[in-house]
CSV table of C-alpha atoms in Angstrom, one decimal:
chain,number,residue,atom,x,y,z
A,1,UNK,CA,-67.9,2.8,18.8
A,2,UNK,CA,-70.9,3.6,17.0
A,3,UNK,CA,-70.3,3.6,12.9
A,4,UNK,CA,-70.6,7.1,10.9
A,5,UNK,CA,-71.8,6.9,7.4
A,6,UNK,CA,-69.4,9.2,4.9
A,7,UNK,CA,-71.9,8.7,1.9
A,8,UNK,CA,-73.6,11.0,0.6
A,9,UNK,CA,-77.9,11.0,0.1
A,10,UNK,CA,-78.7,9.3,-2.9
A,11,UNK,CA,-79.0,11.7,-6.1
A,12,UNK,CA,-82.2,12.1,-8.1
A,13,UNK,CA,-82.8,10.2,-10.9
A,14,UNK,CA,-81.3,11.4,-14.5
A,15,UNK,CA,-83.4,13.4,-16.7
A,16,UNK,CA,-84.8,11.1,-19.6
A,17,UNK,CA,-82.7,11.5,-22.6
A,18,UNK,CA,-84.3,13.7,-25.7
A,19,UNK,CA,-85.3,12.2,-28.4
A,20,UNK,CA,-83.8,11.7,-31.5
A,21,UNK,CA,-86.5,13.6,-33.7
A,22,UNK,CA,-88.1,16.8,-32.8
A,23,UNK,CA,-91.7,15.7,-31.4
A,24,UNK,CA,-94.8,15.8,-34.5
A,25,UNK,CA,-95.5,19.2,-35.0
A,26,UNK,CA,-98.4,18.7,-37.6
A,27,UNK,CA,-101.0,19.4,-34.7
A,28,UNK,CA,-99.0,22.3,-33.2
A,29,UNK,CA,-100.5,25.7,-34.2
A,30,UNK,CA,-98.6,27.5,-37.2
A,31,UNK,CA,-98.8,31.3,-37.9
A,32,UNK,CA,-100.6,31.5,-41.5
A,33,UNK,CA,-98.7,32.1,-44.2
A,34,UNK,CA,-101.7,32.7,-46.5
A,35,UNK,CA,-103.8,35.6,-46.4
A,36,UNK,CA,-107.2,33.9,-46.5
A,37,UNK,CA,-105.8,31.9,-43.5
A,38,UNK,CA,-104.5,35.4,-42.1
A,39,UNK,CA,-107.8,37.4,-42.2
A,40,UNK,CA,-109.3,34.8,-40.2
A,41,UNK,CA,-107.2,35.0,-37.5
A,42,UNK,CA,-107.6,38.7,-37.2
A,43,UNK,CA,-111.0,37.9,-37.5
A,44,UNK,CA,-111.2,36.3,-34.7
A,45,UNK,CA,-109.2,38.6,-32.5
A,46,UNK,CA,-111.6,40.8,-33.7
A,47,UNK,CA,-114.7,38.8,-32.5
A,48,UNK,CA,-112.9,38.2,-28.8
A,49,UNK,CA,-111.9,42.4,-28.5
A,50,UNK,CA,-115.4,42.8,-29.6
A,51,UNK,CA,-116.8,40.3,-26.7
A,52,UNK,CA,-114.3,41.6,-24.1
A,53,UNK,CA,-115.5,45.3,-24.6
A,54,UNK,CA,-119.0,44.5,-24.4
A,55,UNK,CA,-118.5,42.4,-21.4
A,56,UNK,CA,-116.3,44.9,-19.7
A,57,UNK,CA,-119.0,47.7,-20.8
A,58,UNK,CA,-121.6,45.7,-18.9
A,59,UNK,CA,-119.8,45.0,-16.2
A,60,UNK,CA,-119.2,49.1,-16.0
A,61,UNK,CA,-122.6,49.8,-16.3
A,62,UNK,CA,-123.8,47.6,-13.4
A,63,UNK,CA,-124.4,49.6,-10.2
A,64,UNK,CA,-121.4,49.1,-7.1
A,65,UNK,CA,-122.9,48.7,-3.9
A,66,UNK,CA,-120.2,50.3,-1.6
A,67,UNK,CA,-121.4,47.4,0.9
A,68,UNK,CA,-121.6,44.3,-1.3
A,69,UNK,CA,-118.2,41.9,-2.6
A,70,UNK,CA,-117.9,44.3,-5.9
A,71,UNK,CA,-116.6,47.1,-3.7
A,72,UNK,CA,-114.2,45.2,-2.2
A,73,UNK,CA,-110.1,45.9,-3.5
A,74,UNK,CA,-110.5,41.9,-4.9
A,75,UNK,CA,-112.8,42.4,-7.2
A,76,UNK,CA,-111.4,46.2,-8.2
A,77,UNK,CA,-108.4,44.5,-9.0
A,78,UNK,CA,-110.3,41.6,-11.1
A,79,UNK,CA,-111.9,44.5,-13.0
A,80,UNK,CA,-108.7,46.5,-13.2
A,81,UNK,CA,-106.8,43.6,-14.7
A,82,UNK,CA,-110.0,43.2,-17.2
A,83,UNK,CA,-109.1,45.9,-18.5
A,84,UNK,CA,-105.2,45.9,-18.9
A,85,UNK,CA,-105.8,42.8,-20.7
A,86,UNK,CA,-108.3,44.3,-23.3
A,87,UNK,CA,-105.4,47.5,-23.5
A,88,UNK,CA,-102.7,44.2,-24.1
A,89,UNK,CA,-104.9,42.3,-26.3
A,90,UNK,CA,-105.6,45.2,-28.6
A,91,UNK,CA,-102.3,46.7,-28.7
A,92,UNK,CA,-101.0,43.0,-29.9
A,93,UNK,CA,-104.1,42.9,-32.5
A,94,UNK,CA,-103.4,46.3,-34.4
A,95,UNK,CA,-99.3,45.2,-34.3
A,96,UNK,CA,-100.3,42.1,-35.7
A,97,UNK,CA,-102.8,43.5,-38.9
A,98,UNK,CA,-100.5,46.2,-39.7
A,99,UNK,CA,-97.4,43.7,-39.9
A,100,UNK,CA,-99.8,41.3,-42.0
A,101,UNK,CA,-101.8,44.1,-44.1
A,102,UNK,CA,-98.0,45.9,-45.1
A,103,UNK,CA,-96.5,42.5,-46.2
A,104,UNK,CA,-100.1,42.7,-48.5
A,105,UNK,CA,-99.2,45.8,-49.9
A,106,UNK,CA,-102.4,46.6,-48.1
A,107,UNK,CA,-101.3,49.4,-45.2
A,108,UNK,CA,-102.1,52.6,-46.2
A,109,UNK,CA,-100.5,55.5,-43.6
A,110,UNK,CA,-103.6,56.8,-42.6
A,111,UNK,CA,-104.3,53.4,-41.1
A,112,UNK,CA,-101.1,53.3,-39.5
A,113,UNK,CA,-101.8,56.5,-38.2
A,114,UNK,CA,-105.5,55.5,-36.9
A,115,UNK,CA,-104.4,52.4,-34.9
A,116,UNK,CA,-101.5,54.7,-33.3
A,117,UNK,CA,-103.8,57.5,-32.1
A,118,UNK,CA,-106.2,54.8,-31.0
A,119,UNK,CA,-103.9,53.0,-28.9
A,120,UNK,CA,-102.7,56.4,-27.4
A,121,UNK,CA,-106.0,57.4,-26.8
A,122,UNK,CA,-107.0,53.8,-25.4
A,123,UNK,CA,-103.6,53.8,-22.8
A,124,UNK,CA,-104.3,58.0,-21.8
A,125,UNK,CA,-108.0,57.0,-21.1
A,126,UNK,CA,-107.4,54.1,-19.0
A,127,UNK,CA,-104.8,56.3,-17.1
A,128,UNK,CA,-106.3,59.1,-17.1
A,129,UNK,CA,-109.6,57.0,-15.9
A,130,UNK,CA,-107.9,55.4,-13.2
A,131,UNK,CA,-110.5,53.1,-11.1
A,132,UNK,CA,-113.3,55.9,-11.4
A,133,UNK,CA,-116.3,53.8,-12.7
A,134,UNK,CA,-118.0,56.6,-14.2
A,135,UNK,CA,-114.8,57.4,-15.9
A,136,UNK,CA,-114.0,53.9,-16.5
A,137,UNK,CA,-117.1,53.1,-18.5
A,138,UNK,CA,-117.1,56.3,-20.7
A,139,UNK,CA,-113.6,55.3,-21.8
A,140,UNK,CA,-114.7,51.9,-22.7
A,141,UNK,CA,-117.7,53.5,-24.7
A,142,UNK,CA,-115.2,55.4,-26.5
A,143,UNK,CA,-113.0,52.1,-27.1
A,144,UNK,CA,-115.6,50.4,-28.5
A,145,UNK,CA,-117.3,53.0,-30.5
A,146,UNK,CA,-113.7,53.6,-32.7
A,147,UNK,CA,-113.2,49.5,-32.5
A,148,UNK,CA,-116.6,49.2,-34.4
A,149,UNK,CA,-116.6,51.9,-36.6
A,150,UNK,CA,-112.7,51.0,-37.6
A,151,UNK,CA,-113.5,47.6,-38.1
A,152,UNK,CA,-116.5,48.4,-40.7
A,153,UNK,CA,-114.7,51.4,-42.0
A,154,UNK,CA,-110.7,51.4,-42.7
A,155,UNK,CA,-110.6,47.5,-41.7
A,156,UNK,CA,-112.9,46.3,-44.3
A,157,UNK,CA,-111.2,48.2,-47.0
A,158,UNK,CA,-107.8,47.4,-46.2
A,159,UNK,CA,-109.2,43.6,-45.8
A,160,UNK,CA,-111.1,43.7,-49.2
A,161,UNK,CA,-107.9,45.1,-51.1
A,162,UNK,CA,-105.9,42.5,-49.3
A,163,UNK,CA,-107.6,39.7,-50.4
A,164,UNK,CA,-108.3,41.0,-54.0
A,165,UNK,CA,-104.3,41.3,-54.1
A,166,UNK,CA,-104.4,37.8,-52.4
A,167,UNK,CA,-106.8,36.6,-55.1
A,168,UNK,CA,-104.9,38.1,-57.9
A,169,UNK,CA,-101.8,36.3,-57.0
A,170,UNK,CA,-103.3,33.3,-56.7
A,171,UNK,CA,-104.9,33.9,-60.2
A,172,UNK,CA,-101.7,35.4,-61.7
A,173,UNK,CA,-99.8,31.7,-60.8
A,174,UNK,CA,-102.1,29.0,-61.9
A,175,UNK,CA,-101.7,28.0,-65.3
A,176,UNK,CA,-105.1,27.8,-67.1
C-alpha cells in the first residue's frame, strides 16, 4: 500500500526582523527649511520646466512624416505623455513656491492669481489642443512665453523680497 504524505509544502522563509534604530537618514534628502536652501530648489524646478519646454517645443517644431516611426500611435503617446508630465511638473512647482513664498510673508494675491490663470490656461490649452501638432506647439509657445516672462517678472520680485525678509531675520537674531 503505497504511503501518502499529510505534510504540508514547506513555508517560506521569515521576513528578517527590523532593526532596532530607524536606518541613517543623514544622506536621505530633507525638504529645506531655510529659505536660501528653498529658493534653490525652486530654482532648479525652474531650470528642468525651462529644459522640458524647450525640448518639447523642438520636438513640436520638427516635421511628422505620416510614413516614418513618429507617426506611429507609440511615439504620439510618448509625446502625449511629454506633455502631461510638463502640465504635472508645473502644477506641483507653482503649489510648491506659493506654499514656500506665503510662509515668507512673500505671496502677494496677484501672484496667486497669475499662477492659477496660468495653470488654467496651461490644462484648457492642452485639452483644448488635443494631439493637433500645429495646435500642440502653439500652446507650448504660449507656456513658455508666460513661464519666462513670470519667472523674470513676478518671480524675481517675490524671490528678491523673500530673501531680503530671509536676510533680515537672519540679521535681526545674531548678536553683534
Amino acid at each position: 500500500m503505497p504511503v501518502v504524505s499529510v505534510l504540508a509544502p514547506p513555508s517560506p522563509p521569515l521576513p528578517a526582523p527590523l532593526p532596532a534604530q530607524p536606518p541613517d537618514r543623514s544622506s536621505a534628502f530633507r525638504w529645506p527649511r531655510q529659505w536660501a536652501e528653498r529658493v534653490q530648489l525652486l530654482e532648479r524646478q525652474h531650470d528642468r520646466l525651462e529644459a522640458l519646454l524647450a525640448e518639447l517645443v523642438d520636438l513640436y517644431r520638427q516635421p511628422l512624416e505620416s510614413t516614418g516611426p513618429e507617426g506611429s500611435p507609440a511615439v504620439q503617446l510618448a509625446q502625449d505623455l511629454s506633455c502631461r508630465r510638463l502640465l504635472w511638473q508645473l502644477r506641483l512647482h507653482l503649489r510648491l513656491e506659493e506654499r514656500w513664498l506665503e510662509a515668507s510673508g512673500c505671496l502677494c494675491p496677484g501672484h496667486r492669481a497669475g499662477h492659477r490663470d496660468a495653470a488654467r490656461a496651461a490644462f484648457e490649452g492642452y485639452r483644448q489642443a488635443g494631439l493637433d501638432r500645429s495646435a500642440r506647439l502653439d500652446w507650448l509657445l504660449a507656456i513658455q512665453t508666460w513661464f519666462d516672462r513670470h519667472r523674470a517678472g513676478p518671480d524675481a520680485n517675490a524671490y528678491a523680497l523673500a530673501s531680503a525678509a530671509a536676510s533680515a531675520v537672519t540679521t535681526a537674531v545674531t548678536p553683534a
